[in-house]
Coordinates of N, CA and C in Angstrom, one line a residue:
Chain A
D1 N -1.0 0.7 3.3 CA -0.4 1.5 4.2 C 0.9 2.1 3.7
A2 N 1.1 3.4 4.0 CA 2.4 4.0 3.6 C 3.5 3.4 4.5
K3 N 4.7 3.4 3.9 CA 5.9 2.9 4.6 C 6.3 3.9 5.6
T4 N 6.7 3.5 6.8 CA 7.2 4.4 7.8 C 8.6 3.9 8.2
T5 N 9.4 4.9 8.6 CA 10.8 4.7 9.0 C 11.1 5.3 10.4
Q6 N 11.6 4.5 11.3 CA 11.8 4.9 12.6 C 13.3 4.5 13.0
P7 N 13.9 5.2 13.9 CA 15.2 4.8 14.4 C 15.0 3.5 15.2
P8 N 15.9 2.5 15.2 CA 15.7 1.3 15.9 C 15.7 1.4 17.4
S9 N 16.4 2.3 17.9 CA 16.4 2.5 19.4 C 16.8 3.9 19.8
M10 N 16.3 4.3 21.0 CA 16.6 5.6 21.6 C 16.7 5.4 23.1
D11 N 17.4 6.3 23.7 CA 17.5 6.4 25.2 C 16.9 7.7 25.6
C12 N 16.3 7.8 26.8 CA 15.8 9.0 27.4 C 16.0 8.9 28.9
A13 N 16.4 10.1 29.4 CA 16.5 10.1 30.9 C 15.2 10.3 31.5
E14 N 15.0 9.6 32.6 CA 13.7 9.6 33.4 C 13.4 11.1 33.7
G15 N 12.1 11.5 33.5 CA 11.7 12.8 33.8 C 11.8 13.8 32.7
R16 N 12.6 13.4 31.7 CA 12.8 14.3 30.5 C 11.8 13.9 29.4
A17 N 11.6 14.8 28.5 CA 10.7 14.5 27.3 C 11.4 13.5 26.4
A18 N 10.6 12.6 26.0 CA 11.1 11.6 24.9 C 10.4 12.0 23.6
N19 N 11.3 12.3 22.6 CA 10.8 12.7 21.3 C 11.1 11.6 20.3
L20 N 10.1 10.9 19.8 CA 10.3 9.8 18.9 C 9.9 10.2 17.5
P21 N 10.9 10.2 16.6 CA 10.6 10.6 15.2 C 10.1 9.5 14.3
C22 N 9.3 9.8 13.3 CA 8.9 8.9 12.3 C 8.8 9.6 11.0
N23 N 9.3 8.9 10.0 CA 9.3 9.4 8.6 C 8.2 8.6 7.8
H24 N 7.3 9.3 7.1 CA 6.3 8.7 6.3 C 6.1 9.5 5.1
S25 N 7.2 9.6 4.2 CA 7.2 10.6 3.1 C 6.2 10.2 2.0
T26 N 5.7 9.0 2.0 CA 4.8 8.6 0.9 C 3.3 8.5 1.4
I27 N 3.1 9.1 2.5 CA 1.7 9.0 3.1 C 0.7 9.7 2.2
S28 N -0.4 9.1 2.0 CA -1.5 9.7 1.1 C -2.4 10.7 2.0
G29 N -3.2 11.4 1.3 CA -3.9 12.5 1.9 C -4.9 12.0 3.0
N30 N -5.4 10.8 2.8 CA -6.4 10.3 3.7 C -5.9 9.2 4.7
E31 N -4.6 9.1 4.8 CA -4.0 8.2 5.7 C -3.7 8.9 7.0
Y32 N -4.0 8.3 8.1 CA -3.8 8.8 9.5 C -2.4 8.3 9.9
V33 N -1.8 9.0 10.9 CA -0.6 8.6 11.5 C -1.0 8.1 12.9
Y34 N -0.7 6.8 13.2 CA -1.1 6.2 14.5 C 0.2 5.8 15.2
W35 N 0.2 5.9 16.5 CA 1.2 5.4 17.4 C 0.7 4.4 18.3
Y36 N 1.4 3.2 18.4 CA 1.1 2.2 19.4 C 2.4 1.9 20.1
R37 N 2.3 1.3 21.3 CA 3.5 0.9 22.0 C 3.3 -0.5 22.5
Q38 N 4.4 -1.2 22.7 CA 4.3 -2.6 23.2 C 5.3 -2.7 24.4
I39 N 4.8 -2.7 25.6 CA 5.6 -3.0 26.7 C 5.9 -4.5 26.8
H40 N 7.1 -4.8 27.2 CA 7.6 -6.2 27.2 C 6.6 -7.2 27.7
S41 N 6.3 -8.2 26.9 CA 5.4 -9.3 27.2 C 4.0 -8.9 27.3
Q42 N 3.6 -7.8 26.7 CA 2.2 -7.4 26.7 C 1.7 -7.2 25.3
G43 N 0.4 -7.1 25.0 CA -0.1 -6.7 23.7 C 0.1 -5.2 23.5
P44 N 0.2 -4.8 22.2 CA 0.3 -3.4 21.9 C -0.8 -2.6 22.4
Q45 N -0.5 -1.3 22.7 CA -1.4 -0.4 23.3 C -1.5 0.8 22.4
Y46 N -2.7 1.2 22.1 CA -2.9 2.5 21.3 C -2.5 3.7 22.1
I47 N -1.8 4.6 21.5 CA -1.4 5.8 22.2 C -2.2 7.0 21.6
I48 N -2.1 7.3 20.3 CA -2.6 8.5 19.8 C -2.6 8.4 18.3
H49 N -3.4 9.2 17.6 CA -3.4 9.3 16.2 C -3.8 10.7 15.7
G50 N -3.4 11.0 14.4 CA -3.8 12.3 13.9 C -3.7 12.3 12.4
L51 N -4.4 13.2 11.8 CA -4.4 13.3 10.3 C -3.5 14.4 9.8
K52 N -3.7 15.7 10.3 CA -2.8 16.7 9.9 C -2.6 17.8 11.0
N53 N -3.5 17.8 12.0 CA -3.3 18.7 13.1 C -2.5 18.0 14.2
N54 N -1.9 18.8 15.0 CA -1.2 18.3 16.2 C -2.3 17.8 17.2
E55 N -2.0 16.7 17.9 CA -2.9 16.1 18.8 C -2.3 15.9 20.1
T56 N -3.1 16.0 21.2 CA -2.6 15.7 22.5 C -3.6 15.0 23.3
N57 N -3.2 14.0 24.1 CA -4.1 13.3 25.0 C -3.3 13.1 26.3
E58 N -3.9 12.3 27.2 CA -3.3 12.2 28.5 C -2.0 11.4 28.5
M59 N -1.7 10.7 27.4 CA -0.5 9.9 27.3 C 0.6 10.7 26.6
A60 N 0.3 11.4 25.5 CA 1.4 11.9 24.7 C 0.8 13.0 23.8
S61 N 1.8 13.6 23.1 CA 1.5 14.6 22.0 C 2.0 14.1 20.7
L62 N 1.3 14.4 19.6 CA 1.7 14.1 18.3 C 1.8 15.3 17.5
I63 N 3.0 15.5 16.9 CA 3.3 16.7 16.1 C 3.5 16.2 14.7
I64 N 2.7 16.6 13.8 CA 2.8 16.2 12.3 C 3.3 17.5 11.6
T65 N 4.3 17.3 10.7 CA 4.8 18.4 9.9 C 3.7 18.9 8.9
E66 N 3.9 20.1 8.5 CA 2.8 20.6 7.6 C 2.7 19.8 6.3
D67 N 3.8 19.3 5.8 CA 3.7 18.5 4.5 C 3.4 17.0 4.8
R68 N 3.2 16.7 6.1 CA 2.8 15.4 6.6 C 3.8 14.3 6.3
K69 N 5.0 14.6 5.9 CA 5.9 13.6 5.6 C 6.7 13.0 6.8
S70 N 6.5 13.7 7.9 CA 7.1 13.1 9.1 C 6.3 13.6 10.4
S71 N 6.5 12.9 11.5 CA 5.8 13.2 12.7 C 6.7 12.9 13.9
T72 N 6.4 13.4 15.0 CA 7.1 13.2 16.3 C 6.1 12.9 17.4
L73 N 6.3 11.8 18.1 CA 5.6 11.5 19.3 C 6.4 12.0 20.5
I74 N 5.7 12.7 21.3 CA 6.3 13.3 22.5 C 5.7 12.8 23.7
L75 N 6.5 12.1 24.6 CA 6.2 11.7 25.9 C 6.7 12.8 26.8
P76 N 5.9 13.7 27.4 CA 6.5 14.9 28.1 C 7.4 14.7 29.3
H77 N 7.1 13.7 30.0 CA 7.9 13.4 31.2 C 8.0 11.8 31.3
A78 N 9.0 11.3 30.6 CA 9.2 9.9 30.5 C 9.5 9.2 31.9
T79 N 8.8 8.1 32.1 CA 9.1 7.3 33.3 C 9.6 6.0 32.9
L80 N 10.1 5.2 33.9 CA 10.6 3.9 33.6 C 9.5 3.0 33.0
R81 N 8.3 3.2 33.3 CA 7.2 2.4 32.7 C 6.9 2.7 31.3
D82 N 7.6 3.8 30.8 CA 7.4 4.1 29.3 C 8.4 3.3 28.5
T83 N 9.3 2.6 29.1 CA 10.2 1.7 28.3 C 9.4 0.7 27.6
A84 N 9.6 0.7 26.2 CA 8.7 -0.1 25.4 C 9.2 0.0 23.9
V85 N 8.6 -0.7 23.0 CA 8.8 -0.5 21.6 C 7.6 0.3 21.1
Y86 N 8.0 1.4 20.4 CA 7.0 2.3 19.9 C 6.8 2.2 18.4
Y87 N 5.6 2.0 17.9 CA 5.3 1.7 16.5 C 4.6 2.9 15.9
C88 N 5.1 3.4 14.8 CA 4.5 4.5 14.0 C 3.8 3.8 12.8
I89 N 2.6 4.1 12.6 CA 1.9 3.4 11.5 C 1.1 4.4 10.7
A90 N 1.1 4.4 9.4 CA 0.3 5.2 8.5 C -0.7 4.3 7.9
T91 N -2.0 4.6 8.1 CA -3.1 3.8 7.6 C -4.3 4.6 7.4
H92 N -5.2 4.0 6.6 CA -6.5 4.7 6.3 C -7.4 4.8 7.5
S93 N -7.4 3.7 8.3 CA -8.2 3.7 9.5 C -7.7 2.6 10.4
G94 N -7.4 2.9 11.6 CA -6.8 1.9 12.5 C -7.8 1.0 13.2
G95 N -9.1 1.4 13.2 CA -10.0 0.5 13.9 C -10.5 -0.7 13.1
Y96 N -11.0 -0.5 11.9 CA -11.6 -1.5 11.2 C -10.6 -2.1 10.1
Q97 N -9.5 -1.5 10.0 CA -8.5 -2.0 9.0 C -7.4 -2.8 9.7
K98 N -6.8 -3.7 9.0 CA -5.7 -4.4 9.6 C -4.5 -3.4 9.8
V99 N -3.7 -3.7 10.8 CA -2.6 -2.8 11.1 C -1.3 -3.5 10.7
T100 N -0.5 -2.8 9.9 CA 0.8 -3.3 9.5 C 1.9 -2.7 10.4
F101 N 2.5 -3.5 11.2 CA 3.5 -3.1 12.1 C 4.9 -3.2 11.5
G102 N 5.7 -2.1 11.7 CA 7.1 -2.2 11.3 C 7.9 -2.6 12.4
I103 N 9.2 -2.2 12.4 CA 10.2 -2.7 13.4 C 10.0 -1.9 14.7
G104 N 9.6 -0.6 14.5 CA 9.4 0.3 15.7 C 10.7 0.8 16.3
T105 N 10.6 1.6 17.3 CA 11.7 2.2 18.0 C 11.7 1.6 19.5
K106 N 12.8 1.0 19.9 CA 12.9 0.6 21.3 C 13.4 1.7 22.1
L107 N 12.5 2.2 22.9 CA 12.8 3.4 23.8 C 13.2 2.8 25.2
Q108 N 14.4 3.2 25.6 CA 14.8 2.8 26.9 C 14.9 4.0 27.8
V109 N 14.1 4.1 28.9 CA 14.1 5.2 29.8 C 15.1 4.8 30.9
I110 N 16.1 5.7 31.1 CA 17.2 5.5 32.0 C 17.0 6.2 33.3
P111 N 17.2 5.6 34.5 CA 17.0 6.3 35.7 C 18.0 7.4 35.9
Chain B
S1 N -13.8 1.5 25.0 CA -12.7 0.6 25.0 C -13.2 -0.9 25.0
A2 N -12.3 -1.8 24.9 CA -12.6 -3.2 25.0 C -11.6 -3.9 25.8
V3 N -12.1 -4.9 26.6 CA -11.2 -5.8 27.4 C -11.1 -7.1 26.7
I4 N -9.9 -7.6 26.4 CA -9.7 -8.8 25.7 C -9.0 -9.8 26.5
S5 N -9.4 -11.0 26.6 CA -8.7 -12.1 27.3 C -8.4 -13.2 26.4
Q6 N -7.3 -13.8 26.6 CA -6.8 -15.0 25.8 C -6.5 -16.2 26.7
K7 N -6.8 -17.3 26.2 CA -6.5 -18.6 26.9 C -5.9 -19.5 25.9
P8 N -4.8 -20.3 26.2 CA -4.0 -20.1 27.5 C -3.1 -18.9 27.4
S9 N -2.5 -18.5 28.5 CA -1.6 -17.4 28.4 C -0.2 -17.9 27.9
R10 N 0.1 -19.1 28.1 CA 1.3 -19.7 27.6 C 1.1 -21.2 27.6
D11 N 1.9 -21.9 26.7 CA 1.8 -23.3 26.7 C 3.1 -23.8 26.0
I12 N 3.5 -25.0 26.4 CA 4.6 -25.7 25.8 C 4.1 -27.0 25.2
C13 N 4.3 -27.1 23.9 CA 3.6 -28.2 23.1 C 4.7 -29.0 22.4
Q14 N 4.3 -30.3 22.1 CA 5.3 -31.1 21.3 C 5.0 -31.0 19.8
R15 N 6.1 -31.2 19.1 CA 6.1 -31.1 17.6 C 5.0 -32.1 17.1
G16 N 4.2 -31.6 16.1 CA 3.2 -32.5 15.5 C 1.8 -32.4 16.1
T17 N 1.7 -31.7 17.3 CA 0.4 -31.6 17.9 C -0.2 -30.3 17.5
S18 N -1.5 -30.0 18.0 CA -2.2 -28.8 17.7 C -2.6 -28.1 18.9
L19 N -2.7 -26.8 18.9 CA -3.1 -26.0 20.0 C -4.2 -25.0 19.6
T20 N -5.3 -24.9 20.3 CA -6.3 -23.9 20.0 C -6.3 -22.8 21.0
I21 N -6.2 -21.6 20.5 CA -6.1 -20.4 21.4 C -7.5 -19.7 21.3
Q22 N -7.9 -19.3 22.5 CA -9.2 -18.6 22.6 C -9.0 -17.1 22.8
C23 N -9.9 -16.4 22.2 CA -9.9 -14.9 22.4 C -11.4 -14.5 22.7
Q24 N -11.5 -13.9 23.9 CA -12.8 -13.4 24.4 C -12.8 -11.9 24.6
V25 N -13.9 -11.3 24.1 CA -14.0 -9.8 24.2 C -15.2 -9.5 25.0
D26 N -15.1 -8.4 25.8 CA -16.2 -8.0 26.7 C -17.3 -7.3 26.0
S27 N -17.3 -7.1 24.7 CA -18.3 -6.4 24.0 C -18.4 -7.0 22.6
Q28 N -19.5 -6.7 21.9 CA -19.7 -7.3 20.6 C -18.9 -6.5 19.6
V29 N -18.1 -7.2 18.7 CA -17.3 -6.5 17.8 C -17.4 -7.2 16.4
T30 N -17.3 -6.4 15.4 CA -17.4 -7.0 14.0 C -16.1 -7.6 13.6
M31 N -15.0 -6.8 13.7 CA -13.7 -7.2 13.2 C -12.8 -7.8 14.3
M32 N -12.3 -8.9 14.0 CA -11.2 -9.5 14.9 C -10.0 -9.8 14.1
F33 N -8.9 -9.7 14.6 CA -7.6 -9.9 13.9 C -6.7 -10.9 14.8
W34 N -6.0 -11.7 14.1 CA -5.0 -12.6 14.7 C -3.6 -12.2 14.2
Y35 N -2.7 -12.0 15.1 CA -1.3 -11.7 14.8 C -0.4 -12.7 15.4
R36 N 0.8 -12.8 14.8 CA 1.9 -13.6 15.3 C 3.1 -12.7 15.5
Q37 N 3.8 -13.0 16.6 CA 5.0 -12.2 16.9 C 6.1 -13.2 17.3
Q38 N 7.0 -13.4 16.3 CA 8.1 -14.4 16.5 C 9.1 -13.7 17.4
P39 N 10.0 -14.5 18.1 CA 10.9 -14.0 19.0 C 11.8 -12.8 18.4
G40 N 11.7 -11.7 19.1 CA 12.5 -10.5 18.7 C 12.0 -9.8 17.5
Q41 N 10.9 -10.2 17.0 CA 10.3 -9.6 15.8 C 9.1 -8.7 16.1
S42 N 8.7 -8.0 15.0 CA 7.4 -7.3 15.1 C 6.2 -8.2 14.9
L43 N 5.0 -7.6 15.0 CA 3.8 -8.3 14.8 C 3.5 -8.5 13.3
T44 N 3.0 -9.7 12.9 CA 2.6 -10.0 11.6 C 1.2 -10.5 11.6
L45 N 0.4 -9.9 10.8 CA -1.0 -10.3 10.7 C -1.2 -11.7 10.1
I46 N -1.9 -12.5 10.7 CA -2.2 -13.9 10.2 C -3.5 -13.8 9.4
A47 N -4.6 -13.3 10.0 CA -5.9 -13.3 9.3 C -6.8 -12.3 10.0
T48 N -7.9 -12.0 9.2 CA -9.0 -11.2 9.7 C -10.2 -12.1 9.8
A49 N -10.9 -12.0 11.0 CA -12.0 -12.9 11.2 C -13.2 -12.1 11.4
N50 N -14.2 -12.1 10.5 CA -15.5 -11.5 10.7 C -16.5 -12.5 11.0
Q51 N -17.4 -12.2 11.9 CA -18.5 -13.1 12.3 C -19.4 -13.4 11.1
G52 N -19.6 -14.7 10.9 CA -20.5 -15.0 9.8 C -19.9 -15.2 8.4
S53 N -18.6 -15.1 8.4 CA -17.9 -15.3 7.1 C -16.6 -16.0 7.3
E54 N -16.0 -16.5 6.2 CA -14.7 -17.2 6.3 C -13.6 -16.2 6.6
A55 N -12.7 -16.6 7.4 CA -11.5 -15.7 7.7 C -10.7 -15.4 6.4
T56 N -10.2 -14.2 6.4 CA -9.3 -13.8 5.3 C -7.9 -13.9 5.7
Y57 N -7.1 -14.7 5.0 CA -5.7 -15.0 5.4 C -4.7 -14.1 4.6
E58 N -3.7 -13.7 5.3 CA -2.6 -12.9 4.7 C -1.7 -13.9 3.9
S59 N -0.9 -13.3 3.0 CA 0.1 -14.1 2.3 C 1.0 -14.8 3.2
G60 N 1.2 -16.1 3.0 CA 2.1 -16.9 3.8 C 1.4 -17.7 4.9
F61 N 0.1 -17.4 5.0 CA -0.7 -18.1 6.1 C -1.8 -18.8 5.4
V62 N -2.1 -20.1 5.7 CA -3.1 -20.9 5.1 C -4.1 -21.5 6.2
I63 N -5.3 -21.7 5.7 CA -6.3 -22.2 6.6 C -6.0 -23.6 7.2
D64 N -5.4 -24.4 6.5 CA -5.1 -25.7 7.0 C -4.1 -25.7 8.1
K65 N -3.2 -24.7 8.2 CA -2.3 -24.6 9.2 C -2.8 -23.8 10.4
F66 N -3.6 -22.7 10.1 CA -4.2 -21.8 11.1 C -5.7 -21.7 11.0
P67 N -6.4 -22.7 11.2 CA -7.9 -22.6 11.1 C -8.4 -21.7 12.2
I68 N -9.4 -20.9 11.8 CA -10.0 -19.9 12.7 C -11.5 -20.1 12.7
S69 N -12.0 -20.0 13.9 CA -13.5 -20.0 14.1 C -13.9 -18.6 14.7
R70 N -15.1 -18.2 14.3 CA -15.7 -17.0 14.8 C -17.2 -17.2 15.0
P71 N -17.6 -17.9 16.0 CA -19.0 -18.4 16.2 C -19.9 -17.2 16.6
N72 N -19.4 -16.2 17.2 CA -20.3 -15.1 17.6 C -19.5 -13.8 17.6
L73 N -20.1 -12.7 18.1 CA -19.5 -11.4 18.0 C -18.5 -11.1 19.2
T74 N -18.4 -12.0 20.1 CA -17.5 -11.8 21.2 C -16.4 -12.8 21.4
F75 N -16.3 -13.8 20.4 CA -15.4 -14.9 20.6 C -14.8 -15.4 19.3
S76 N -13.5 -15.8 19.4 CA -12.9 -16.4 18.3 C -11.8 -17.4 18.7
T77 N -11.5 -18.3 17.9 CA -10.4 -19.2 18.2 C -9.4 -19.3 17.0
L78 N -8.2 -19.5 17.3 CA -7.1 -19.8 16.3 C -6.5 -21.1 16.7
T79 N -6.4 -22.0 15.8 CA -5.7 -23.3 16.0 C -4.4 -23.3 15.3
V80 N -3.3 -23.6 15.9 CA -2.0 -23.8 15.3 C -1.9 -25.3 15.1
S81 N -1.9 -25.8 13.9 CA -1.9 -27.2 13.6 C -0.6 -27.8 13.3
N82 N -0.4 -29.1 13.6 CA 0.8 -29.8 13.2 C 2.0 -28.9 13.5
M83 N 2.2 -28.6 14.7 CA 3.2 -27.6 15.1 C 4.6 -28.1 14.9
S84 N 5.5 -27.1 14.6 CA 6.9 -27.3 14.6 C 7.6 -26.3 15.4
P85 N 8.9 -26.4 15.7 CA 9.5 -25.4 16.5 C 9.4 -24.0 15.9
E86 N 9.3 -23.9 14.6 CA 9.2 -22.6 14.0 C 7.9 -21.9 14.3
D87 N 6.9 -22.6 14.9 CA 5.7 -21.9 15.3 C 5.8 -21.3 16.7
S88 N 6.9 -21.5 17.3 CA 7.1 -20.9 18.6 C 7.0 -19.3 18.5
S89 N 6.0 -18.7 19.1 CA 5.7 -17.3 18.9 C 4.8 -16.9 20.0
I90 N 4.5 -15.6 20.0 CA 3.4 -15.0 20.7 C 2.3 -14.8 19.7
Y91 N 1.1 -15.3 20.1 CA -0.1 -15.1 19.2 C -1.1 -14.2 19.9
L92 N -1.5 -13.1 19.2 CA -2.3 -12.1 19.8 C -3.6 -11.9 18.9
C93 N -4.7 -11.6 19.6 CA -5.9 -11.2 18.9 C -6.1 -9.7 19.2
S94 N -6.8 -9.1 18.2 CA -7.1 -7.7 18.4 C -8.5 -7.4 17.8
V95 N -9.1 -6.4 18.3 CA -10.5 -6.0 17.8 C -10.5 -4.5 17.4
G96 N -11.4 -4.2 16.5 CA -11.7 -2.8 16.2 C -13.1 -2.6 16.6
L97 N -13.4 -1.4 17.2 CA -14.7 -1.1 17.7 C -15.4 0.0 16.8
A98 N -16.7 -0.2 16.6 CA -17.4 0.8 15.8 C -17.3 2.2 16.4
G99 N -17.1 3.2 15.6 CA -17.0 4.5 16.1 C -15.7 4.9 16.7
T100 N -14.7 4.0 16.7 CA -13.4 4.4 17.2 C -12.3 4.1 16.2
Y101 N -11.2 4.7 16.4 CA -10.1 4.6 15.4 C -9.1 3.5 15.8
E102 N -9.0 3.2 17.1 CA -7.9 2.4 17.5 C -8.3 0.9 17.6
Q103 N -7.3 0.1 17.6 CA -7.5 -1.4 17.9 C -7.1 -1.7 19.3
Y104 N -7.7 -2.7 19.8 CA -7.4 -3.1 21.2 C -6.8 -4.6 21.1
F105 N -5.8 -4.8 21.8 CA -5.1 -6.1 21.7 C -5.2 -6.9 23.0
G106 N -5.3 -8.2 22.8 CA -5.2 -9.1 23.9 C -3.8 -9.2 24.5
P107 N -3.7 -9.9 25.6 CA -2.3 -10.0 26.3 C -1.4 -11.0 25.6
G108 N -2.0 -11.8 24.6 CA -1.1 -12.7 23.9 C -1.0 -14.1 24.5
T109 N -0.7 -15.1 23.7 CA -0.5 -16.4 24.1 C 0.9 -16.8 23.7
R110 N 1.8 -17.1 24.7 CA 3.2 -17.5 24.4 C 3.3 -19.0 24.2
L111 N 3.6 -19.4 22.9 CA 3.6 -20.8 22.5 C 5.1 -21.2 22.3
T112 N 5.5 -22.3 23.0 CA 6.8 -22.9 22.7 C 6.6 -24.3 22.2
V113 N 7.2 -24.6 21.1 CA 7.1 -25.9 20.5 C 8.4 -26.6 20.6
T114 N 8.4 -27.8 21.2 CA 9.6 -28.6 21.5 C 9.7 -29.8 20.5

């Protein structure tokens, strides 16, 4: 898996968009970018993944730069329930492959 | 998707004893993974458990300390043997499903060793 770099913590006001950056400058052409989050005292939860196109689902949007060296996870309207540690992972396949978790970004949504 | 349950949800154990953690999945899966999350840390993979074969352990983890069983496609156990306070962690299992990209995680077992 390619190494990923994330800020250790971020704050976001409730109702505003949370933009979580991730650097993965050594990502290879067939590695996907995955995002998981871990709410306190729970198991990690899959959010979204992408290869090179921007992706959107009911939880979030994923913006990947054209050179694929970085990406941004966007939570469009952050709520208090979005307070969690967010992990950005670059891997060939998230389902059948082991997942290597980094430190992640601790997102605190503030009322 | 997959629904994963773990037993026990938490336990307090004495030094030198062993604890077996169970992971049950609501569908048949090929790949199961066991992770450890020490206090304030990220998740670390312990081993990959495939049904019908020996578990594959990551560097720093050995079978004598963390024996794993995988008797069928919906169930696995992880035993933490001869426990010490350093084994106090959250232990999580996860699965990958055919045809999907994501992994699904159980709620974890919070272990405290005194």
